[in-house]
Short mmCIF file of C-alpha atoms and ligand atoms in Angstrom, two decimals:
data_model
loop_
_atom_site.label_atom_id
_atom_site.label_comp_id
_atom_site.label_asym_id
_atom_site.label_seq_id
_atom_site.Cartn_x
_atom_site.Cartn_y
_atom_site.Cartn_z
CA MET A 195 -32.23 -2.98 -24.18
CA GLU A 196 -33.44 0.74 -24.14
CA THR A 197 -32.01 2.27 -26.52
CA GLN A 198 -32.86 6.24 -26.27
CA LEU A 199 -30.27 7.85 -23.81
CA ALA A 200 -31.09 9.12 -20.33
CA ILE A 201 -29.94 12.39 -21.33
CA ASP A 202 -32.74 12.42 -23.62
CA GLY A 203 -35.53 11.46 -21.48
CA GLY A 204 -34.95 7.35 -22.05
CA SER A 205 -34.44 5.57 -18.75
CA PRO A 206 -31.03 5.21 -17.24
CA VAL A 207 -28.89 1.58 -17.04
CA ARG A 208 -29.40 2.00 -13.74
CA ASP A 209 -31.64 3.48 -10.91
CA SER A 210 -29.17 4.85 -8.69
CA LEU A 211 -25.54 6.49 -9.19
CA LEU A 212 -22.53 4.42 -9.55
CA VAL A 213 -20.10 6.52 -7.36
CA PHE A 214 -16.68 6.90 -8.96
CA GLY A 215 -13.99 5.89 -6.41
CA ALA A 216 -16.31 4.89 -3.53
CA PRO A 217 -13.78 3.70 -0.82
CA THR A 218 -13.97 -0.23 0.32
CA LEU A 219 -13.63 0.18 4.12
CA ASP A 220 -15.04 -2.83 6.36
CA GLU A 221 -15.73 -3.52 10.23
CA ALA A 222 -11.77 -3.30 10.10
CA GLU A 223 -11.34 -0.36 9.58
CA PHE A 224 -14.17 0.94 11.63
CA ASP A 225 -12.98 -0.94 14.97
CA GLU A 226 -8.78 0.48 14.47
CA VAL A 227 -10.45 3.88 14.32
CA MET A 228 -12.79 3.05 17.89
CA ASP A 229 -9.39 1.80 18.87
CA THR A 230 -7.84 5.21 18.42
CA LEU A 231 -10.45 7.42 19.57
CA ARG A 232 -10.51 5.36 22.89
CA SER A 233 -6.74 5.01 23.35
CA GLY A 234 -6.52 8.97 24.15
CA TRP A 235 -4.04 9.58 21.22
CA ILE A 236 -5.42 10.66 18.14
CA GLY A 237 -2.73 12.71 16.55
CA THR A 238 0.28 11.27 15.17
CA GLY A 239 1.57 8.97 17.33
CA PRO A 240 2.19 5.40 17.26
CA LYS A 241 -0.33 4.14 14.70
CA THR A 242 1.04 6.32 12.31
CA LEU A 243 4.67 5.07 13.10
CA ARG A 244 3.28 1.64 12.29
CA PHE A 245 1.79 2.66 9.19
CA GLU A 246 4.90 3.89 8.30
CA GLN A 247 7.04 0.88 8.25
CA GLU A 248 4.58 -1.33 6.88
CA PHE A 249 4.24 0.93 4.01
CA ALA A 250 7.86 1.16 3.88
CA ALA A 251 7.93 -2.69 4.04
CA TYR A 252 4.92 -3.10 1.15
CA VAL A 253 6.84 -1.32 -1.92
CA GLY A 254 10.77 -2.34 -0.24
CA SER A 255 11.84 0.93 0.93
CA PRO A 256 13.65 1.20 3.84
CA HIS A 257 12.13 4.57 4.87
CA ALA A 258 8.18 5.81 4.92
CA VAL A 259 7.02 9.38 5.90
CA ALA A 260 3.29 9.80 6.42
CA VAL A 261 2.06 13.55 5.01
CA ASN A 262 -1.52 14.58 5.32
CA SER A 263 -1.88 14.48 1.42
CA CYS A 264 0.27 13.71 -1.80
CA THR A 265 0.22 17.35 -2.63
CA ALA A 266 2.13 17.95 0.82
CA ALA A 267 4.20 14.68 0.07
CA LEU A 268 5.25 16.32 -3.48
CA HIS A 269 6.27 19.86 -1.76
CA LEU A 270 8.22 18.25 0.34
CA ALA A 271 10.01 16.66 -1.86
CA LEU A 272 10.97 19.67 -3.77
CA VAL A 273 11.57 21.18 -0.35
CA VAL A 274 14.53 18.69 0.99
CA ASN A 275 15.92 18.97 -2.68
CA GLN A 276 16.43 22.77 -1.64
CA ILE A 277 14.55 23.27 -4.74
CA GLY A 278 13.80 26.88 -5.26
CA PRO A 279 13.35 30.46 -7.36
CA GLY A 280 15.29 30.08 -10.64
CA ASP A 281 15.14 26.17 -10.56
CA GLU A 282 12.87 24.29 -13.26
CA VAL A 283 11.40 21.04 -12.67
CA ILE A 284 10.52 19.19 -15.96
CA THR A 285 7.37 17.00 -15.36
CA THR A 286 3.88 16.49 -17.63
CA PRO A 287 0.98 18.26 -18.78
CA LEU A 288 -1.37 15.25 -18.61
CA THR A 289 -1.60 15.09 -14.38
CA PHE A 290 -3.47 16.86 -11.51
CA ALA A 291 -2.76 20.23 -10.64
CA ALA A 292 -0.96 19.68 -7.59
CA THR A 293 1.95 18.23 -9.91
CA ALA A 294 3.23 21.20 -10.57
CA ASN A 295 1.66 23.85 -8.45
CA VAL A 296 4.01 22.63 -5.92
CA ALA A 297 6.83 23.81 -8.23
CA ILE A 298 5.01 27.36 -7.86
CA HIS A 299 4.43 27.38 -4.12
CA GLN A 300 8.59 26.78 -4.17
CA GLY A 301 8.79 29.85 -6.81
CA ALA A 302 10.31 26.98 -9.13
CA CYS A 303 8.83 26.57 -12.87
CA PRO A 304 7.29 23.27 -13.97
CA VAL A 305 8.37 22.98 -17.55
CA PHE A 306 5.98 20.33 -19.18
CA VAL A 307 7.27 17.56 -21.60
CA ASP A 308 4.73 16.14 -23.77
CA ILE A 309 3.27 12.44 -23.44
CA ASP A 310 3.78 9.13 -25.34
CA PRO A 311 0.16 9.55 -26.65
CA CYS A 312 -0.06 5.28 -26.22
CA THR A 313 1.10 4.80 -22.27
CA LEU A 314 0.44 8.47 -21.34
CA ASN A 315 3.24 8.64 -19.47
CA ILE A 316 5.98 11.24 -20.35
CA ASN A 317 8.13 11.05 -23.23
CA PRO A 318 11.79 10.49 -21.69
CA ARG A 319 12.77 10.61 -25.46
CA LEU A 320 11.66 15.01 -25.26
CA VAL A 321 12.69 14.94 -21.75
CA GLU A 322 16.00 15.42 -22.52
CA ARG A 323 15.79 18.12 -25.05
CA ALA A 324 13.99 20.48 -22.43
CA ILE A 325 16.89 19.93 -20.00
CA THR A 326 18.54 23.92 -19.18
CA PRO A 327 21.24 24.57 -16.68
CA ARG A 328 18.46 25.41 -14.36
CA THR A 329 16.80 22.29 -14.48
CA LYS A 330 16.67 20.74 -10.98
CA ALA A 331 14.65 17.77 -11.29
CA ILE A 332 12.39 15.32 -13.01
CA LEU A 333 8.86 14.98 -11.53
CA PRO A 334 6.90 12.31 -13.73
CA VAL A 335 3.61 10.50 -12.88
CA HIS A 336 3.02 7.05 -13.76
CA PHE A 337 0.00 8.04 -15.17
CA GLY A 338 -3.64 5.65 -13.86
CA GLY A 339 -0.88 3.25 -12.41
CA LEU A 340 0.99 2.65 -15.41
CA PRO A 341 4.56 2.84 -14.17
CA CYS A 342 6.66 5.45 -16.33
CA ASP A 343 10.11 4.12 -18.21
CA LEU A 344 11.69 4.52 -14.99
CA ASP A 345 14.83 3.37 -16.57
CA ALA A 346 15.06 5.69 -19.43
CA LEU A 347 14.23 8.67 -17.15
CA GLN A 348 16.80 7.81 -14.87
CA ARG A 349 19.72 7.47 -16.79
CA ILE A 350 18.79 11.28 -18.04
CA ALA A 351 18.57 12.15 -14.45
CA GLY A 352 22.15 10.38 -13.85
CA GLU A 353 23.96 12.08 -17.27
CA HIS A 354 22.48 15.35 -16.31
CA GLY A 355 22.95 15.58 -12.51
CA LEU A 356 18.99 15.80 -11.81
CA ALA A 357 17.32 14.37 -8.94
CA ILE A 358 13.84 12.23 -9.73
CA ILE A 359 10.28 12.52 -7.81
CA GLU A 360 7.95 10.13 -8.32
CA ASP A 361 4.24 11.15 -8.42
CA ALA A 362 2.99 7.81 -7.62
CA ALA A 363 -0.37 9.33 -6.75
CA HIS A 364 -2.17 6.59 -9.23
CA ALA A 365 0.65 3.76 -8.56
CA VAL A 366 0.12 2.64 -4.80
CA GLY A 367 0.85 -1.57 -6.23
CA ALA A 368 1.91 -1.01 -9.06
CA ARG A 369 5.42 -2.55 -9.85
CA TYR A 370 8.29 -1.96 -12.05
CA ARG A 371 10.66 -4.33 -13.38
CA GLY A 372 10.59 -6.76 -10.55
CA GLU A 373 10.23 -3.74 -7.66
CA MET A 374 6.98 -1.90 -6.68
CA ILE A 375 6.78 1.37 -7.11
CA GLY A 376 8.04 3.16 -3.88
CA GLY A 377 11.56 1.14 -4.25
CA SER A 378 13.48 2.79 -6.62
CA GLY A 379 15.02 4.78 -3.86
CA ASN A 380 13.92 7.89 -5.28
CA LEU A 381 11.58 10.49 -3.79
CA VAL A 382 8.17 8.86 -4.65
CA CYS A 383 5.62 10.42 -2.87
CA PHE A 384 1.57 8.43 -2.68
CA SER A 385 -1.56 9.62 -2.47
CA PHE A 386 -4.33 8.07 0.03
CA TYR A 387 -7.23 10.79 -1.22
CA ALA A 388 -10.69 9.10 -0.56
CA ASN A 389 -11.11 7.29 -3.87
CA LYS A 390 -7.44 6.20 -3.96
CA ASN A 391 -6.52 2.50 -4.15
CA LEU A 392 -5.02 3.04 -0.45
CA THR A 393 -7.27 5.62 1.38
CA THR A 394 -6.58 7.48 4.64
CA ALA A 395 -9.56 10.02 3.58
CA GLU A 396 -6.53 12.36 3.12
CA GLY A 397 -2.92 11.26 3.34
CA GLY A 398 0.11 10.53 1.61
CA MET A 399 3.65 9.30 2.07
CA VAL A 400 7.22 9.75 1.04
CA THR A 401 9.45 7.04 0.44
CA THR A 402 13.32 7.29 0.18
CA ALA A 403 16.45 5.07 0.38
CA ASP A 404 17.92 8.22 2.21
CA ALA A 405 18.17 8.05 5.59
CA ALA A 406 19.30 11.44 6.10
CA GLN A 407 16.61 12.47 3.76
CA ALA A 408 13.90 10.88 5.06
CA GLU A 409 14.75 12.67 8.88
CA GLN A 410 14.59 15.38 6.97
CA LEU A 411 11.46 15.10 5.58
CA ALA A 412 9.81 14.23 9.51
CA ILE A 413 11.11 17.64 10.36
CA TRP A 414 9.92 19.54 7.67
CA ARG A 415 6.67 18.12 7.71
CA LEU A 416 5.84 19.05 11.29
CA HIS A 417 6.46 22.99 11.77
CA GLY A 418 10.57 22.53 11.58
CA LEU A 419 10.67 21.10 14.83
CA SER A 420 13.08 19.10 16.04
CA ARG A 421 10.95 16.31 18.06
CA ASP A 422 7.47 15.61 17.64
CA ALA A 423 4.62 15.36 20.21
CA TRP A 424 4.62 11.81 20.72
CA LYS A 425 8.84 11.51 21.01
CA ARG A 426 8.33 14.43 23.76
CA TYR A 427 5.63 12.50 25.41
CA GLN A 428 7.45 9.20 25.12
CA SER A 429 10.40 10.54 27.19
CA ARG A 430 8.36 11.25 30.19
CA ARG A 431 10.82 14.16 31.01
CA LEU A 432 10.18 17.67 29.87
CA MET A 433 11.85 18.06 26.73
CA GLN A 434 11.89 20.94 24.72
CA SER A 435 12.08 20.62 20.94
CA ASP A 436 14.29 23.65 18.56
CA VAL A 437 12.73 25.07 15.19
CA ILE A 438 15.38 24.67 13.12
CA TYR A 439 13.96 24.96 9.80
CA PRO A 440 10.25 27.61 8.94
CA GLY A 441 8.63 23.75 8.41
CA TYR A 442 4.86 23.46 7.30
CA LYS A 443 2.03 21.47 9.04
CA TYR A 444 1.88 18.16 6.67
CA ASN A 445 1.82 15.11 9.57
CA MET A 446 -0.50 12.41 9.23
CA THR A 447 -2.89 12.03 12.27
CA ASP A 448 -3.27 7.98 13.96
CA LEU A 449 -7.54 8.39 12.94
CA GLN A 450 -5.77 8.84 9.11
CA SER A 451 -3.44 5.74 10.00
CA SER A 452 -5.70 3.67 11.50
CA LEU A 453 -7.91 3.29 8.15
CA GLY A 454 -4.24 3.46 6.24
CA ILE A 455 -2.94 0.00 8.12
CA HIS A 456 -6.10 -2.16 7.49
CA GLN A 457 -6.45 -0.99 3.70
CA LEU A 458 -2.54 -1.53 3.19
CA HIS A 459 -3.25 -5.32 4.54
CA LYS A 460 -5.86 -5.54 2.47
CA GLN A 461 -4.18 -4.40 -1.25
CA PRO A 462 -3.25 -7.38 -2.52
CA GLU A 463 -7.22 -8.54 -2.59
CA PHE A 464 -8.26 -5.42 -4.25
CA LEU A 465 -5.82 -5.47 -6.60
CA ARG A 466 -6.48 -9.17 -7.79
CA THR A 467 -10.55 -7.43 -7.74
CA ARG A 468 -9.37 -4.60 -9.82
CA GLU A 469 -7.29 -6.88 -12.36
CA ARG A 470 -10.22 -9.00 -12.20
CA TYR A 471 -12.77 -6.44 -13.26
CA ALA A 472 -10.22 -4.38 -15.47
CA ARG A 473 -9.96 -8.28 -17.79
CA LEU A 474 -13.79 -7.67 -18.20
CA TYR A 475 -13.52 -4.04 -19.21
CA ASP A 476 -10.88 -5.08 -21.61
CA GLU A 477 -12.99 -8.24 -22.94
CA ALA A 478 -15.98 -5.64 -23.58
CA PHE A 479 -13.78 -2.27 -25.09
CA ASP A 480 -11.45 -3.94 -27.04
CA ALA A 481 -13.96 -5.27 -29.47
CA LEU A 482 -15.57 -1.73 -29.36
CA PRO A 483 -14.27 0.07 -32.29
CA GLY A 484 -13.88 4.28 -31.56
CA VAL A 485 -11.57 3.83 -28.21
CA ARG A 486 -8.37 2.68 -26.97
CA ARG A 487 -6.85 2.37 -23.56
CA GLN A 488 -3.51 2.22 -21.83
CA PRO A 489 -1.09 -0.86 -22.36
CA ARG A 490 -1.54 -2.87 -19.30
CA PRO A 491 1.78 -5.16 -18.64
CA ASP A 492 1.25 -8.88 -16.87
CA ASP A 493 3.85 -10.65 -17.22
CA GLY A 494 4.53 -10.35 -13.25
CA ARG A 495 7.58 -8.16 -13.41
CA ASN A 496 5.78 -5.13 -14.17
CA ARG A 497 2.20 -4.09 -12.73
CA HIS A 498 -0.25 -1.34 -13.70
CA ALA A 499 -1.84 -0.64 -10.21
CA LEU A 500 -5.40 -0.20 -11.98
CA HIS A 501 -6.05 3.17 -10.17
CA LEU A 502 -7.40 4.53 -13.26
CA TYR A 503 -9.27 2.64 -15.90
CA VAL A 504 -9.19 5.54 -18.76
CA LEU A 505 -10.68 5.07 -22.24
CA ILE A 506 -9.45 7.05 -24.88
CA LEU A 507 -11.52 8.30 -27.51
CA ASP A 508 -10.66 8.23 -31.52
CA ARG A 509 -13.22 12.14 -31.18
CA GLU A 510 -13.69 11.84 -35.52
CA GLN A 511 -15.99 8.60 -34.57
CA PHE A 512 -18.75 10.59 -32.48
CA ARG A 513 -20.68 13.40 -33.52
CA VAL A 514 -20.50 14.57 -29.81
CA ASP A 515 -17.61 15.54 -27.75
CA ARG A 516 -15.99 13.85 -25.36
CA ASN A 517 -17.84 15.58 -22.03
CA GLN A 518 -21.22 15.33 -24.05
CA ILE A 519 -20.17 11.60 -23.57
CA VAL A 520 -19.66 11.77 -19.71
CA ALA A 521 -22.56 13.70 -19.39
CA ALA A 522 -24.69 11.20 -21.33
CA LEU A 523 -22.87 8.42 -19.04
CA LEU A 524 -24.05 10.54 -15.88
CA ALA A 525 -27.01 10.23 -16.79
CA GLU A 526 -27.26 6.42 -17.18
CA ASN A 527 -26.40 6.92 -13.53
CA ILE A 528 -22.55 5.80 -13.88
CA GLY A 529 -20.29 7.41 -12.11
CA ALA A 530 -17.51 8.70 -15.06
CA ALA A 531 -14.69 11.05 -14.16
CA LEU A 532 -12.49 13.13 -16.42
CA HIS A 533 -8.79 12.40 -15.43
CA TYR A 534 -7.15 15.04 -16.63
CA ARG A 535 -7.61 17.84 -18.87
CA ALA A 536 -4.15 19.04 -19.62
CA LEU A 537 -2.38 21.24 -17.33
CA HIS A 538 -1.20 23.92 -20.00
CA THR A 539 -4.51 24.52 -21.42
CA HIS A 540 -5.96 26.12 -17.55
CA PRO A 541 -6.15 29.20 -17.19
CA PHE A 542 -3.06 29.72 -15.13
CA TYR A 543 -0.83 28.05 -16.93
CA GLN A 544 -1.60 29.85 -19.79
CA ASN A 545 -2.13 33.91 -18.50
CA ARG A 546 1.23 32.88 -16.61
CA PHE A 547 3.14 30.97 -19.09
CA ARG A 548 1.50 31.25 -22.44
CA TYR A 549 1.00 28.35 -22.95
CA ARG A 550 -1.30 26.99 -26.18
CA PRO A 551 -2.88 23.93 -26.63
CA GLY A 552 -0.11 23.15 -29.78
CA ASP A 553 3.02 23.58 -27.81
CA TYR A 554 2.12 19.41 -25.89
CA PRO A 555 -0.17 18.17 -28.67
CA CYS A 556 -0.30 14.75 -27.17
CA ALA A 557 -1.05 15.64 -23.75
CA ALA A 558 -4.04 18.48 -25.79
CA GLU A 559 -5.35 15.72 -27.31
CA VAL A 560 -5.87 12.74 -25.00
CA GLY A 561 -6.90 15.61 -22.43
CA GLU A 562 -9.70 16.16 -24.90
CA SER A 563 -10.42 12.50 -25.42
CA ILE A 564 -10.29 10.90 -22.51
CA PHE A 565 -12.55 9.75 -19.32
CA THR A 566 -12.57 7.26 -16.35
CA LEU A 567 -14.57 4.58 -15.57
CA PRO A 568 -15.65 3.64 -12.22
CA LEU A 569 -13.15 0.57 -10.95
CA THR A 570 -13.22 -0.11 -7.23
CA PRO A 571 -12.61 -3.52 -5.39
CA GLY A 572 -15.86 -2.69 -3.37
CA MET A 573 -18.22 -2.82 -6.75
CA SER A 574 -19.66 -5.82 -7.71
CA GLU A 575 -19.62 -8.17 -11.33
CA ALA A 576 -23.44 -7.22 -12.05
CA ASN A 577 -22.22 -3.11 -11.62
CA VAL A 578 -18.89 -3.62 -13.77
CA ALA A 579 -21.74 -5.04 -16.69
CA GLU A 580 -23.90 -1.77 -15.82
CA VAL A 581 -20.71 0.12 -16.53
CA ILE A 582 -20.24 -1.65 -20.11
CA GLU A 583 -23.88 -1.89 -21.03
CA ALA A 584 -23.88 2.15 -20.35
CA VAL A 585 -20.51 2.49 -22.75
CA TYR A 586 -21.88 1.01 -24.92
CA LYS A 587 -25.46 2.18 -25.04
CA VAL A 588 -24.12 5.99 -25.26
CA LEU A 589 -21.10 5.24 -27.88
CA SER A 590 -23.69 3.45 -29.78
CA ALA A 591 -25.85 6.34 -29.87
CA TYR A 592 -23.52 8.66 -30.58
CA ARG A 593 -21.38 7.23 -33.50
CA ARG A 594 -21.12 9.05 -36.63
C1 LIG B 29 -1.95 12.90 -10.09
C2 LIG B 29 -1.48 13.63 -8.64
N1 LIG B 29 -0.80 13.78 -8.29
C3 LIG B 29 -0.80 14.36 -7.21
C4 LIG B 29 -2.08 14.37 -6.45
C5 LIG B 29 -2.77 14.83 -5.55
O1 LIG B 29 -3.14 13.94 -4.22
P1 LIG B 29 -3.45 14.46 -2.84
O2 LIG B 29 -4.99 14.67 -2.97
O3 LIG B 29 -3.08 13.34 -1.82
O4 LIG B 29 -2.89 15.94 -2.32
C6 LIG B 29 -3.29 13.63 -7.12
C7 LIG B 29 -4.23 13.98 -6.83
O5 LIG B 29 -5.25 13.10 -7.19
C8 LIG B 29 -2.93 13.13 -8.64
O6 LIG B 29 -4.09 12.59 -9.32
#
């Protein structure tokens, strides 16, 4: 095996880039998109209704409302909880910008609570201390697809009269205590972005057990109109719509839902492949000093959705930082990625809230030590072997 790193002029493990999070699509999606294009109805209509119903059934929720991103889903979840100026929303700093930005959009304040360095999820033991009279909601993220300790969070929320809004952007297919993520009855927000377990290119969904809330979400997602275009068209009569809220333009189109319907049907098979590849990674990396990974419950009742396969470096054991390691993996043509640098270390959050990295030490440390490896059902076992070879090559070269 060549030991000179590609970043130093050696030959790469692969000749072309193994793209991070490439979507897995086939004729089923292509045909459905063509059918939609030919149908004459490409906006929000019958395919979106079908996608919502089938998604709700998959996660075990009475209602699902499709939107055009998880960011929109999270924003609307705050809107229907009437979270606004002066309110506080407790969330994790180890997440994508959208999770906290939506609180800012509502004029509310995201209040970070540090993560558990083992699970990488919000630490429920620290949540209670962050509650003030202004706290309105807890917004946990199922990081990478590993469900949070929802029982503990639910107990705290119940005692303090708070809403729970779950950021399940990574968690399509995850299971917690025998229930699919999305079936808790809380407002649960999913992402169907291009690299997600289930993709519609861009898209999102909110599930809820509350029929009134589902209706509100559907109105807020389309300009606050009392009836959307599909309902008006179906009635075959002149039907006026009333603007009952200053709503948003967050609806999902039937073109996107055409992808979603078939991606949804493939989820059990996709998840089996993700699990098979993740086990190959586990075997290889559990034997590699200097890295650790998230725990992965595998008992039938609890399931990691394996959206992200992350490795966490013991930085003391390496001569270079995490960014150099990811750069070296990219030079080997392995599409490694970063999820995530802790939000409180970003300029906006530092400037607005005067945060220092040490305010949330676990998230700050993990945010500098973590990197994500390619893991999609469209990869082959040979691709998995290439990723393992490259990680061994790079980490061996940089080990102290
Ligand atoms: C944890 C988390 N929340 C929210 C989002 C936003 O999702 P979307 O791109 O669908 O708006 C993402 C996107 O990757 C995410 O990782």
